[in-house]
PDB file of C-alpha atoms and ligand atoms in Angstrom:
ATOM      1  CA  UNK A  12      25.098 -22.211   5.653  1.00 74.00           C
ATOM      2  CA  UNK A  13      24.367 -23.324   9.193  1.00 91.00           C
ATOM      3  CA  UNK A  14      24.534 -20.319  11.440  1.00 98.00           C
ATOM      4  CA  UNK A  15      23.203 -17.230   9.501  1.00 98.00           C
ATOM      5  CA  UNK A  16      23.402 -13.478  10.526  1.00 98.00           C
ATOM      6  CA  UNK A  17      21.024 -11.043   8.438  1.00 98.00           C
ATOM      7  CA  UNK A  18      21.985  -7.513   8.631  1.00 98.00           C
ATOM      8  CA  UNK A  19      19.219  -5.096   7.700  1.00 98.00           C
ATOM      9  CA  UNK A  20      16.602  -7.743   8.177  1.00 98.00           C
ATOM     10  CA  UNK A  21      13.715  -5.289   8.625  1.00 97.00           C
ATOM     11  CA  UNK A  22      13.561  -4.305   4.988  1.00 96.00           C
ATOM     12  CA  UNK A  23      11.774  -5.569   2.080  1.00 96.00           C
ATOM     13  CA  UNK A  24      14.003  -8.561   1.400  1.00 97.00           C
ATOM     14  CA  UNK A  25      14.887  -9.298   4.988  1.00 98.00           C
ATOM     15  CA  UNK A  26      11.512  -9.465   6.459  1.00 97.00           C
ATOM     16  CA  UNK A  27      10.759 -12.507   4.168  1.00 98.00           C
ATOM     17  CA  UNK A  28      14.177 -13.896   3.915  1.00 98.00           C
ATOM     18  CA  UNK A  29      14.462 -14.309   7.555  1.00 98.00           C
ATOM     19  CA  UNK A  30      11.295 -16.331   7.854  1.00 97.00           C
ATOM     20  CA  UNK A  31      12.292 -18.351   4.783  1.00 98.00           C
ATOM     21  CA  UNK A  32      15.829 -19.154   6.088  1.00 98.00           C
ATOM     22  CA  UNK A  33      14.419 -19.953   9.568  1.00 98.00           C
ATOM     23  CA  UNK A  34      12.123 -22.453   7.920  1.00 98.00           C
ATOM     24  CA  UNK A  35      15.054 -24.211   6.022  1.00 98.00           C
ATOM     25  CA  UNK A  36      17.863 -23.983   8.640  1.00 98.00           C
ATOM     26  CA  UNK A  37      15.973 -23.875  11.966  1.00 98.00           C
ATOM     27  CA  UNK A  38      14.883 -20.721  13.796  1.00 97.00           C
ATOM     28  CA  UNK A  39      17.586 -20.762  16.446  1.00 97.00           C
ATOM     29  CA  UNK A  40      20.183 -20.765  13.585  1.00 98.00           C
ATOM     30  CA  UNK A  41      19.155 -17.459  11.855  1.00 98.00           C
ATOM     31  CA  UNK A  42      19.789 -14.187  13.714  1.00 98.00           C
ATOM     32  CA  UNK A  43      18.067 -11.332  12.458  1.00 98.00           C
ATOM     33  CA  UNK A  44      19.354  -7.791  13.070  1.00 98.00           C
ATOM     34  CA  UNK A  45      18.163  -4.234  12.375  1.00 98.00           C
ATOM     35  CA  UNK A  46      19.077  -0.838  13.361  1.00 97.00           C
ATOM     36  CA  UNK A  47      15.434  -0.710  14.762  1.00 96.00           C
ATOM     37  CA  UNK A  48      13.378  -3.294  17.024  1.00 95.00           C
ATOM     38  CA  UNK A  49      11.304  -5.559  14.639  1.00 94.00           C
ATOM     39  CA  UNK A  50       8.674  -7.292  16.702  1.00 92.00           C
ATOM     40  CA  UNK A  51       7.770  -9.522  13.814  1.00 92.00           C
ATOM     41  CA  UNK A  52      11.364 -10.931  13.335  1.00 95.00           C
ATOM     42  CA  UNK A  53      11.949 -11.147  17.104  1.00 93.00           C
ATOM     43  CA  UNK A  54       8.881 -13.247  17.670  1.00 93.00           C
ATOM     44  CA  UNK A  55      10.210 -15.904  15.269  1.00 94.00           C
ATOM     45  CA  UNK A  56      13.740 -16.398  16.511  1.00 97.00           C
ATOM     46  CA  UNK A  57      16.857 -14.601  17.746  1.00 98.00           C
ATOM     47  CA  UNK A  58      16.904 -10.837  17.082  1.00 98.00           C
ATOM     48  CA  UNK A  59      19.502  -8.167  17.995  1.00 97.00           C
ATOM     49  CA  UNK A  60      19.358  -4.425  17.426  1.00 98.00           C
ATOM     50  CA  UNK A  61      22.513  -3.688  15.426  1.00 98.00           C
ATOM     51  CA  UNK A  62      23.680  -0.536  13.584  1.00 98.00           C
ATOM     52  CA  UNK A  63      25.495  -2.120  10.653  1.00 98.00           C
ATOM     53  CA  UNK A  64      27.834   0.956  10.632  1.00 98.00           C
ATOM     54  CA  UNK A  65      29.239  -0.263  14.036  1.00 98.00           C
ATOM     55  CA  UNK A  66      31.847  -2.833  12.935  1.00 98.00           C
ATOM     56  CA  UNK A  67      32.672  -3.780  16.593  1.00 98.00           C
ATOM     57  CA  UNK A  68      29.014  -4.418  17.429  1.00 98.00           C
ATOM     58  CA  UNK A  69      28.748  -6.642  14.243  1.00 98.00           C
ATOM     59  CA  UNK A  70      31.724  -8.569  15.036  1.00 98.00           C
ATOM     60  CA  UNK A  71      30.403  -9.272  18.678  1.00 98.00           C
ATOM     61  CA  UNK A  72      27.212 -10.599  17.303  1.00 98.00           C
ATOM     62  CA  UNK A  73      28.911 -12.933  14.942  1.00 98.00           C
ATOM     63  CA  UNK A  74      31.166 -14.303  17.636  1.00 98.00           C
ATOM     64  CA  UNK A  75      28.490 -14.694  20.141  1.00 98.00           C
ATOM     65  CA  UNK A  76      26.168 -16.650  17.805  1.00 98.00           C
ATOM     66  CA  UNK A  77      29.067 -18.663  15.981  1.00 98.00           C
ATOM     67  CA  UNK A  78      27.918 -17.168  12.749  1.00 98.00           C
ATOM     68  CA  UNK A  79      29.256 -18.722   9.470  1.00 98.00           C
ATOM     69  CA  UNK A  80      27.202 -16.812   6.731  1.00 98.00           C
ATOM     70  CA  UNK A  81      26.284 -13.179   6.643  1.00 98.00           C
ATOM     71  CA  UNK A  82      23.497 -11.660   4.471  1.00 98.00           C
ATOM     72  CA  UNK A  83      24.168  -7.970   4.296  1.00 98.00           C
ATOM     73  CA  UNK A  84      20.822  -6.437   3.004  1.00 98.00           C
ATOM     74  CA  UNK A  85      21.465  -2.775   4.116  1.00 97.00           C
ATOM     75  CA  UNK A  86      20.878  -0.249   1.371  1.00 96.00           C
ATOM     76  CA  UNK A  87      19.264   3.145   0.557  1.00 96.00           C
ATOM     77  CA  UNK A  88      17.440   2.618  -2.823  1.00 97.00           C
ATOM     78  CA  UNK A  89      17.911   4.474  -6.084  1.00 97.00           C
ATOM     79  CA  UNK A  90      15.458   7.446  -5.817  1.00 96.00           C
ATOM     80  CA  UNK A  91      16.098   8.259  -2.228  1.00 97.00           C
ATOM     81  CA  UNK A  92      19.783   7.876  -2.775  1.00 97.00           C
ATOM     82  CA  UNK A  93      19.703  10.832  -5.301  1.00 98.00           C
ATOM     83  CA  UNK A  94      18.244  12.997  -2.603  1.00 97.00           C
ATOM     84  CA  UNK A  95      21.309  12.585  -0.234  1.00 97.00           C
ATOM     85  CA  UNK A  96      24.283  10.907  -2.194  1.00 98.00           C
ATOM     86  CA  UNK A  97      26.654  11.205   0.646  1.00 98.00           C
ATOM     87  CA  UNK A  98      24.407   9.517   3.034  1.00 98.00           C
ATOM     88  CA  UNK A  99      23.683   6.836   0.639  1.00 98.00           C
ATOM     89  CA  UNK A 100      27.427   6.028  -0.067  1.00 98.00           C
ATOM     90  CA  UNK A 101      28.099   6.177   3.835  1.00 98.00           C
ATOM     91  CA  UNK A 102      25.331   3.661   4.672  1.00 98.00           C
ATOM     92  CA  UNK A 103      25.465   1.285   1.541  1.00 98.00           C
ATOM     93  CA  UNK A 104      29.326   1.158   1.485  1.00 98.00           C
ATOM     94  CA  UNK A 105      29.802   1.494   5.267  1.00 98.00           C
ATOM     95  CA  UNK A 106      27.614  -1.582   6.014  1.00 98.00           C
ATOM     96  CA  UNK A 107      29.245  -3.488   3.220  1.00 98.00           C
ATOM     97  CA  UNK A 108      32.758  -2.724   4.251  1.00 98.00           C
ATOM     98  CA  UNK A 109      31.901  -3.823   7.703  1.00 98.00           C
ATOM     99  CA  UNK A 110      30.263  -6.966   6.540  1.00 98.00           C
ATOM    100  CA  UNK A 111      33.338  -7.788   4.434  1.00 98.00           C
ATOM    101  CA  UNK A 112      35.808  -7.026   7.257  1.00 98.00           C
ATOM    102  CA  UNK A 113      33.827  -9.177   9.820  1.00 98.00           C
ATOM    103  CA  UNK A 114      33.565 -11.889   7.324  1.00 98.00           C
ATOM    104  CA  UNK A 115      37.235 -11.888   6.805  1.00 98.00           C
ATOM    105  CA  UNK A 116      37.990 -11.876  10.503  1.00 98.00           C
ATOM    106  CA  UNK A 117      35.524 -14.475  11.394  1.00 98.00           C
ATOM    107  CA  UNK A 118      35.752 -16.698   8.211  1.00 97.00           C
ATOM    108  CA  UNK A 119      32.232 -16.313   7.099  1.00 98.00           C
ATOM    109  CA  UNK A 120      30.622 -16.548   3.801  1.00 98.00           C
ATOM    110  CA  UNK A 121      28.924 -13.281   2.757  1.00 98.00           C
ATOM    111  CA  UNK A 122      25.774 -12.514   0.515  1.00 98.00           C
ATOM    112  CA  UNK A 123      25.106  -8.995  -0.623  1.00 98.00           C
ATOM    113  CA  UNK A 124      22.567  -7.930  -3.186  1.00 98.00           C
ATOM    114  CA  UNK A 125      23.579  -6.085  -6.330  1.00 98.00           C
ATOM    115  CA  UNK A 126      20.828  -4.566  -8.714  1.00 98.00           C
ATOM    116  CA  UNK A 127      19.969  -3.845 -12.291  1.00 98.00           C
ATOM    117  CA  UNK A 128      20.936  -0.237 -11.018  1.00 98.00           C
ATOM    118  CA  UNK A 129      24.598  -1.423 -11.381  1.00 98.00           C
ATOM    119  CA  UNK A 130      24.146  -0.775 -15.130  1.00 98.00           C
ATOM    120  CA  UNK A 131      23.843   2.602 -16.769  1.00 98.00           C
ATOM    121  CA  UNK A 132      22.900   4.381 -20.120  1.00 98.00           C
ATOM    122  CA  UNK A 133      26.081   2.982 -21.799  1.00 98.00           C
ATOM    123  CA  UNK A 134      25.315  -0.806 -21.108  1.00 98.00           C
ATOM    124  CA  UNK A 135      23.524  -2.689 -23.890  1.00 98.00           C
ATOM    125  CA  UNK A 136      19.898  -2.270 -23.217  1.00 98.00           C
ATOM    126  CA  UNK A 137      18.332  -5.636 -24.263  1.00 98.00           C
ATOM    127  CA  UNK A 138      19.577  -8.826 -23.119  1.00 98.00           C
ATOM    128  CA  UNK A 139      22.262  -6.962 -20.980  1.00 98.00           C
ATOM    129  CA  UNK A 140      25.169  -9.457 -20.887  1.00 98.00           C
ATOM    130  CA  UNK A 141      26.679 -10.645 -17.566  1.00 98.00           C
ATOM    131  CA  UNK A 142      30.032  -8.965 -18.290  1.00 98.00           C
ATOM    132  CA  UNK A 143      29.623  -5.735 -19.985  1.00 98.00           C
ATOM    133  CA  UNK A 144      30.120  -1.867 -19.663  1.00 98.00           C
ATOM    134  CA  UNK A 145      28.918  -0.828 -16.235  1.00 98.00           C
ATOM    135  CA  UNK A 146      28.724   3.143 -15.836  1.00 98.00           C
ATOM    136  CA  UNK A 147      25.864   3.625 -13.586  1.00 98.00           C
ATOM    137  CA  UNK A 148      24.652   7.372 -13.103  1.00 98.00           C
ATOM    138  CA  UNK A 149      22.981   6.964  -9.694  1.00 98.00           C
ATOM    139  CA  UNK A 150      24.949   6.867  -6.302  1.00 98.00           C
ATOM    140  CA  UNK A 151      22.928   3.716  -5.739  1.00 98.00           C
ATOM    141  CA  UNK A 152      24.427   2.092  -8.805  1.00 98.00           C
ATOM    142  CA  UNK A 153      27.975   3.356  -8.077  1.00 98.00           C
ATOM    143  CA  UNK A 154      27.700   1.758  -4.639  1.00 98.00           C
ATOM    144  CA  UNK A 155      26.505  -1.504  -6.283  1.00 98.00           C
ATOM    145  CA  UNK A 156      29.318  -1.713  -8.805  1.00 98.00           C
ATOM    146  CA  UNK A 157      31.840  -0.692  -6.085  1.00 98.00           C
ATOM    147  CA  UNK A 158      30.342  -3.302  -3.870  1.00 98.00           C
ATOM    148  CA  UNK A 159      30.578  -5.998  -6.672  1.00 98.00           C
ATOM    149  CA  UNK A 160      34.296  -5.094  -7.055  1.00 98.00           C
ATOM    150  CA  UNK A 161      34.845  -5.067  -3.391  1.00 98.00           C
ATOM    151  CA  UNK A 162      33.286  -8.588  -3.125  1.00 98.00           C
ATOM    152  CA  UNK A 163      35.565  -9.991  -5.842  1.00 98.00           C
ATOM    153  CA  UNK A 164      38.505  -8.344  -4.129  1.00 98.00           C
ATOM    154  CA  UNK A 165      37.990 -10.037  -0.909  1.00 98.00           C
ATOM    155  CA  UNK A 166      37.283 -13.358  -2.533  1.00 98.00           C
ATOM    156  CA  UNK A 167      40.556 -12.947  -4.621  1.00 97.00           C
ATOM    157  CA  UNK A 168      42.844 -11.437  -1.857  1.00 98.00           C
ATOM    158  CA  UNK A 169      41.535 -13.220   1.274  1.00 98.00           C
ATOM    159  CA  UNK A 170      39.616 -16.228   0.149  1.00 97.00           C
ATOM    160  CA  UNK A 171      36.308 -14.965   1.412  1.00 98.00           C
ATOM    161  CA  UNK A 172      33.328 -16.774  -0.015  1.00 98.00           C
ATOM    162  CA  UNK A 173      31.381 -13.723  -1.270  1.00 98.00           C
ATOM    163  CA  UNK A 174      28.580 -14.091  -3.653  1.00 98.00           C
ATOM    164  CA  UNK A 175      25.935 -11.714  -5.030  1.00 98.00           C
ATOM    165  CA  UNK A 176      22.925 -11.479  -7.349  1.00 98.00           C
ATOM    166  CA  UNK A 177      21.821  -8.359  -9.462  1.00 98.00           C
ATOM    167  CA  UNK A 178      18.294  -8.188  -8.565  1.00 98.00           C
ATOM    168  CA  UNK A 179      15.619  -6.900 -10.787  1.00 98.00           C
ATOM    169  CA  UNK A 180      12.877  -4.621  -9.045  1.00 98.00           C
ATOM    170  CA  UNK A 181      11.405  -6.903  -6.301  1.00 98.00           C
ATOM    171  CA  UNK A 182       7.650  -7.170  -5.959  1.00 98.00           C
ATOM    172  CA  UNK A 183       6.246  -8.502  -2.703  1.00 98.00           C
ATOM    173  CA  UNK A 184       3.135  -8.138  -0.519  1.00 97.00           C
ATOM    174  CA  UNK A 185       4.716  -8.250   2.954  1.00 96.00           C
ATOM    175  CA  UNK A 186       7.209  -5.335   3.648  1.00 93.00           C
ATOM    176  CA  UNK A 187       7.074  -2.382   1.139  1.00 90.00           C
ATOM    177  CA  UNK A 188      10.338  -1.292  -0.504  1.00 91.00           C
ATOM    178  CA  UNK A 189      11.072   2.336   0.131  1.00 87.00           C
ATOM    179  CA  UNK A 190      12.633   4.897  -2.341  1.00 94.00           C
ATOM    180  CA  UNK A 191      13.289   2.837  -5.194  1.00 97.00           C
ATOM    181  CA  UNK A 192      12.564   3.395  -8.876  1.00 98.00           C
ATOM    182  CA  UNK A 193      10.850   0.062  -9.371  1.00 98.00           C
ATOM    183  CA  UNK A 194       8.480   0.620  -6.269  1.00 97.00           C
ATOM    184  CA  UNK A 195       5.716   1.491  -8.663  1.00 98.00           C
ATOM    185  CA  UNK A 196       5.184  -2.009  -9.585  1.00 98.00           C
ATOM    186  CA  UNK A 197       4.318  -2.726  -5.914  1.00 98.00           C
ATOM    187  CA  UNK A 198       2.314   0.352  -5.109  1.00 98.00           C
ATOM    188  CA  UNK A 199       0.152  -0.230  -8.230  1.00 98.00           C
ATOM    189  CA  UNK A 200      -1.357  -3.494  -6.707  1.00 98.00           C
ATOM    190  CA  UNK A 201      -2.271  -1.896  -3.398  1.00 97.00           C
ATOM    191  CA  UNK A 202      -3.855   1.148  -5.049  1.00 98.00           C
ATOM    192  CA  UNK A 203      -5.698  -1.049  -7.533  1.00 98.00           C
ATOM    193  CA  UNK A 204      -7.436  -2.780  -4.745  1.00 97.00           C
ATOM    194  CA  UNK A 205      -7.760   0.269  -2.273  1.00 96.00           C
ATOM    195  CA  UNK A 206      -9.050   2.963  -4.721  1.00 97.00           C
ATOM    196  CA  UNK A 207      -9.091   1.416  -8.162  1.00 98.00           C
ATOM    197  CA  UNK A 208      -6.743   4.215  -9.521  1.00 98.00           C
ATOM    198  CA  UNK A 209      -3.017   4.693  -9.483  1.00 98.00           C
ATOM    199  CA  UNK A 210      -0.867   7.610 -10.468  1.00 98.00           C
ATOM    200  CA  UNK A 211       2.459   6.334 -11.769  1.00 98.00           C
ATOM    201  CA  UNK A 212       5.787   8.254 -11.529  1.00 98.00           C
ATOM    202  CA  UNK A 213       7.627   6.321 -14.065  1.00 98.00           C
ATOM    203  CA  UNK A 214       7.071   6.876 -17.777  1.00 98.00           C
ATOM    204  CA  UNK A 215       4.408   4.351 -19.546  1.00 98.00           C
ATOM    205  CA  UNK A 216       6.816   2.911 -22.028  1.00 97.00           C
ATOM    206  CA  UNK A 217       9.923   2.024 -19.795  1.00 98.00           C
ATOM    207  CA  UNK A 218      10.784  -1.620 -19.612  1.00 98.00           C
ATOM    208  CA  UNK A 219      12.399  -2.755 -16.356  1.00 98.00           C
ATOM    209  CA  UNK A 220      13.426  -6.242 -15.129  1.00 98.00           C
ATOM    210  CA  UNK A 221      11.087  -7.142 -12.169  1.00 98.00           C
ATOM    211  CA  UNK A 222      10.867 -10.382 -10.075  1.00 98.00           C
ATOM    212  CA  UNK A 223       8.480 -11.798  -7.489  1.00 98.00           C
ATOM    213  CA  UNK A 224       9.660 -12.357  -3.925  1.00 98.00           C
ATOM    214  CA  UNK A 225       9.442 -16.048  -3.853  1.00 98.00           C
ATOM    215  CA  UNK A 226      11.903 -16.322  -6.712  1.00 98.00           C
ATOM    216  CA  UNK A 227      14.202 -14.001  -4.775  1.00 98.00           C
ATOM    217  CA  UNK A 228      14.070 -16.127  -1.753  1.00 98.00           C
ATOM    218  CA  UNK A 229      14.869 -19.251  -3.702  1.00 98.00           C
ATOM    219  CA  UNK A 230      17.522 -17.564  -5.621  1.00 98.00           C
ATOM    220  CA  UNK A 231      19.426 -16.462  -2.410  1.00 98.00           C
ATOM    221  CA  UNK A 232      19.465 -19.984  -0.922  1.00 98.00           C
ATOM    222  CA  UNK A 233      20.422 -21.676  -4.419  1.00 98.00           C
ATOM    223  CA  UNK A 234      23.408 -19.395  -4.954  1.00 98.00           C
ATOM    224  CA  UNK A 235      24.762 -19.639  -1.435  1.00 98.00           C
ATOM    225  CA  UNK A 236      24.466 -23.478  -1.513  1.00 98.00           C
ATOM    226  CA  UNK A 237      25.914 -23.727  -4.788  1.00 98.00           C
ATOM    227  CA  UNK A 238      29.196 -25.727  -5.431  1.00 97.00           C
ATOM    228  CA  UNK A 239      31.906 -23.222  -5.348  1.00 95.00           C
ATOM    229  CA  UNK A 240      33.903 -25.026  -7.864  1.00 94.00           C
ATOM    230  CA  UNK A 241      31.093 -24.496 -10.434  1.00 96.00           C
ATOM    231  CA  UNK A 242      31.001 -20.803  -9.980  1.00 97.00           C
ATOM    232  CA  UNK A 243      32.898 -18.700 -12.630  1.00 96.00           C
ATOM    233  CA  UNK A 244      31.402 -15.479 -11.560  1.00 96.00           C
ATOM    234  CA  UNK A 245      30.679 -14.400  -7.931  1.00 96.00           C
ATOM    235  CA  UNK A 246      29.938 -10.690  -7.590  1.00 96.00           C
ATOM    236  CA  UNK A 247      27.364 -10.489  -9.180  1.00 97.00           C
ATOM    237  CA  UNK A 248      25.034 -12.620 -11.184  1.00 98.00           C
ATOM    238  CA  UNK A 249      22.373 -11.257 -13.667  1.00 98.00           C
ATOM    239  CA  UNK A 250      19.055 -12.937 -13.111  1.00 98.00           C
ATOM    240  CA  UNK A 251      15.831 -12.322 -15.052  1.00 98.00           C
ATOM    241  CA  UNK A 252      12.433 -13.145 -14.365  1.00 98.00           C
ATOM    242  CA  UNK A 253       9.918 -10.869 -16.160  1.00 98.00           C
ATOM    243  CA  UNK A 254      10.157  -7.449 -17.887  1.00 98.00           C
ATOM    244  CA  UNK A 255       7.369  -4.948 -18.548  1.00 98.00           C
ATOM    245  CA  UNK A 256       6.236  -1.367 -18.734  1.00 98.00           C
ATOM    246  CA  UNK A 257       3.785   0.388 -16.457  1.00 98.00           C
ATOM    247  CA  UNK A 258       1.176   0.091 -19.472  1.00 98.00           C
ATOM    248  CA  UNK A 259       1.714  -3.650 -19.491  1.00 98.00           C
ATOM    249  CA  UNK A 260       1.386  -4.409 -15.708  1.00 98.00           C
ATOM    250  CA  UNK A 261      -1.806  -2.038 -15.640  1.00 98.00           C
ATOM    251  CA  UNK A 262      -3.269  -4.050 -18.598  1.00 98.00           C
ATOM    252  CA  UNK A 263      -2.618  -7.193 -16.633  1.00 98.00           C
ATOM    253  CA  UNK A 264      -4.418  -5.837 -13.573  1.00 98.00           C
ATOM    254  CA  UNK A 265      -7.295  -4.668 -15.675  1.00 98.00           C
ATOM    255  CA  UNK A 266      -7.892  -8.258 -16.920  1.00 98.00           C
ATOM    256  CA  UNK A 267      -8.954  -8.848 -13.291  1.00 98.00           C
ATOM    257  CA  UNK A 268     -10.222  -5.591 -12.375  1.00 98.00           C
ATOM    258  CA  UNK A 269     -11.770  -4.014 -15.373  1.00 98.00           C
ATOM    259  CA  UNK A 270     -12.488  -0.625 -13.827  1.00 98.00           C
ATOM    260  CA  UNK A 271      -8.873   0.026 -12.787  1.00 98.00           C
ATOM    261  CA  UNK A 272      -7.515   3.280 -13.974  1.00 98.00           C
ATOM    262  CA  UNK A 273      -3.945   4.728 -14.221  1.00 98.00           C
ATOM    263  CA  UNK A 274      -2.537   8.276 -14.987  1.00 98.00           C
ATOM    264  CA  UNK A 275       0.878   9.592 -14.818  1.00 98.00           C
ATOM    265  CA  UNK A 276       2.714  12.300 -12.840  1.00 98.00           C
ATOM    266  CA  UNK A 277       6.266  11.620 -13.830  1.00 98.00           C
ATOM    267  CA  UNK A 278       8.982  12.242 -11.211  1.00 97.00           C
ATOM    268  CA  UNK A 279      11.998  13.548 -13.088  1.00 98.00           C
ATOM    269  CA  UNK A 280      14.506  11.684 -10.918  1.00 97.00           C
ATOM    270  CA  UNK A 281      12.753   8.279 -11.596  1.00 98.00           C
ATOM    271  CA  UNK A 282      12.192   9.300 -15.199  1.00 98.00           C
ATOM    272  CA  UNK A 283      16.010   9.568 -15.691  1.00 98.00           C
ATOM    273  CA  UNK A 284      16.914   6.644 -13.556  1.00 98.00           C
ATOM    274  CA  UNK A 285      14.485   4.231 -15.094  1.00 98.00           C
ATOM    275  CA  UNK A 286      15.559   5.241 -18.609  1.00 98.00           C
ATOM    276  CA  UNK A 287      19.307   4.562 -17.696  1.00 98.00           C
ATOM    277  CA  UNK A 288      18.570   0.853 -16.666  1.00 98.00           C
ATOM    278  CA  UNK A 289      18.462  -2.219 -18.945  1.00 98.00           C
ATOM    279  CA  UNK A 290      15.084  -3.352 -20.477  1.00 98.00           C
ATOM    280  CA  UNK A 291      16.039  -6.937 -19.534  1.00 98.00           C
ATOM    281  CA  UNK A 292      19.191  -8.832 -18.467  1.00 98.00           C
ATOM    282  CA  UNK A 293      20.747 -11.992 -19.958  1.00 98.00           C
ATOM    283  CA  UNK A 294      20.922 -14.412 -17.128  1.00 98.00           C
ATOM    284  CA  UNK A 295      22.630 -17.230 -18.955  1.00 98.00           C
ATOM    285  CA  UNK A 296      25.573 -17.364 -16.639  1.00 98.00           C
ATOM    286  CA  UNK A 297      23.336 -17.808 -13.447  1.00 98.00           C
ATOM    287  CA  UNK A 298      21.374 -20.576 -15.247  1.00 98.00           C
ATOM    288  CA  UNK A 299      24.580 -22.415 -16.159  1.00 98.00           C
ATOM    289  CA  UNK A 300      26.641 -21.899 -12.996  1.00 98.00           C
ATOM    290  CA  UNK A 301      24.082 -22.496 -10.276  1.00 98.00           C
ATOM    291  CA  UNK A 302      20.819 -23.545 -11.926  1.00 98.00           C
ATOM    292  CA  UNK A 303      18.772 -20.404 -11.645  1.00 98.00           C
ATOM    293  CA  UNK A 304      15.289 -20.785 -13.230  1.00 98.00           C
ATOM    294  CA  UNK A 305      12.422 -18.432 -12.249  1.00 98.00           C
ATOM    295  CA  UNK A 306       9.003 -19.832 -11.266  1.00 98.00           C
ATOM    296  CA  UNK A 307       6.810 -16.747 -11.506  1.00 98.00           C
ATOM    297  CA  UNK A 308       5.694 -14.746 -14.542  1.00 98.00           C
ATOM    298  CA  UNK A 309       3.593 -11.621 -14.680  1.00 98.00           C
ATOM    299  CA  UNK A 310       0.168 -13.181 -14.875  1.00 98.00           C
ATOM    300  CA  UNK A 311       0.764 -15.705 -12.033  1.00 98.00           C
ATOM    301  CA  UNK A 312       2.268 -12.998  -9.935  1.00 98.00           C
ATOM    302  CA  UNK A 313      -0.680 -10.643 -10.491  1.00 98.00           C
ATOM    303  CA  UNK A 314      -3.117 -13.356  -9.379  1.00 98.00           C
ATOM    304  CA  UNK A 315      -1.155 -13.966  -6.226  1.00 98.00           C
ATOM    305  CA  UNK A 316      -0.534 -10.134  -5.297  1.00 98.00           C
ATOM    306  CA  UNK A 317      -4.148  -9.255  -5.808  1.00 98.00           C
ATOM    307  CA  UNK A 318      -5.321 -12.255  -3.674  1.00 98.00           C
ATOM    308  CA  UNK A 319      -2.959 -11.683  -0.881  1.00 97.00           C
ATOM    309  CA  UNK A 320      -3.479  -7.953  -0.733  1.00 97.00           C
ATOM    310  CA  UNK A 321      -7.201  -8.357  -0.898  1.00 97.00           C
ATOM    311  CA  UNK A 322      -7.084 -10.689   2.009  1.00 97.00           C
ATOM    312  CA  UNK A 323      -5.131  -8.313   3.937  1.00 95.00           C
ATOM    313  CA  UNK A 324      -7.605  -5.504   3.245  1.00 95.00           C
ATOM    314  CA  UNK A 325     -10.496  -7.832   4.310  1.00 94.00           C
ATOM    315  CA  UNK A 326      -8.527  -8.683   7.599  1.00 94.00           C
ATOM    316  CA  UNK A 327      -7.707  -4.967   8.185  1.00 89.00           C
ATOM    317  CA  UNK A 328      -4.024  -5.964   8.562  1.00 87.00           C
ATOM    318  CA  UNK A 329      -2.617  -3.417   6.104  1.00 83.00           C
TER     319      UNK A 329
HETATM  320  N1  LIG B   8      14.532  -1.697  -6.697  1.00 91.97           N
HETATM  321  C1  LIG B   8      15.679  -0.974  -6.725  1.00 91.97           C
HETATM  322  C2  LIG B   8      15.348   0.591  -6.942  1.00 91.97           C
HETATM  323  O1  LIG B   8      14.406   0.885  -7.670  1.00 91.97           O
HETATM  324  C3  LIG B   8      16.728  -1.424  -7.846  1.00 91.97           C
HETATM  325  O2  LIG B   8      17.402  -2.423  -7.255  1.00 91.97           O
HETATM  326  O3  LIG B   8      16.021   1.398  -6.369  1.00 91.97           O
END
């Protein structure tokens, strides 16, 4: 990875991944793009407005900046996808197909996130294996499974260096996620500090895998820098870091903010989605093939989230 293009850089992952990659590879070597102007990204290095559904425009940016690696981060998340499945398919698969084709034509490596949402109710729930039944019941998950298969197809047929990770719900304190089933685990921290109360849309007893953003950033670089000869899998790797229910994260917050309260107003869509996903993934293959190891657990993450968000509230920068 020397000259990197990030497509969909204005979202939850891209906002932090852009700065992280610029820190490692040099600001001028990381071109951030998004469908909208993003001042924060443009301030730190090259930025272009790019509609990922426009393959010609994407190819032109790749050629102009001599790109060798593409991160395609464009996606509508699970809950919002259920409101407009046709649009979710059009955007999620459209951006991926364009990225694959541009990668093929311009000999680039390609990273695309997959998700715990690629699994469904027929997958084993606990220690979900790397290779198992994948029959998701959301359009988001169907896009992710399709994306994994397309990534492997382009690797096998055209020799494109495609790689991917099945991310747990991502928790961060910079850019918000939008329209995901796991968003509650981000919102809860903001509300705990703002109002001391949170109304949760996900059932109290449902376990889902979660991960803190610093581990996400580290994993992206580690996988893309991994020795290709050691990769048995490509699209896509299970990774695991922590798994909890809404009650468990609330109890963790209460250890620091004893007056914090939570009630429930269950969203039927999120209820169904969250119950269809695994409780926790088995990440043995990622550990063996490219050395994956998480650094953050629920307790340390909770300390860090509360500290960072409290600081932003104090500085009035939220
Ligand atoms: N965080 C995503 C969602 O909830 C899952 O990858 O949709």
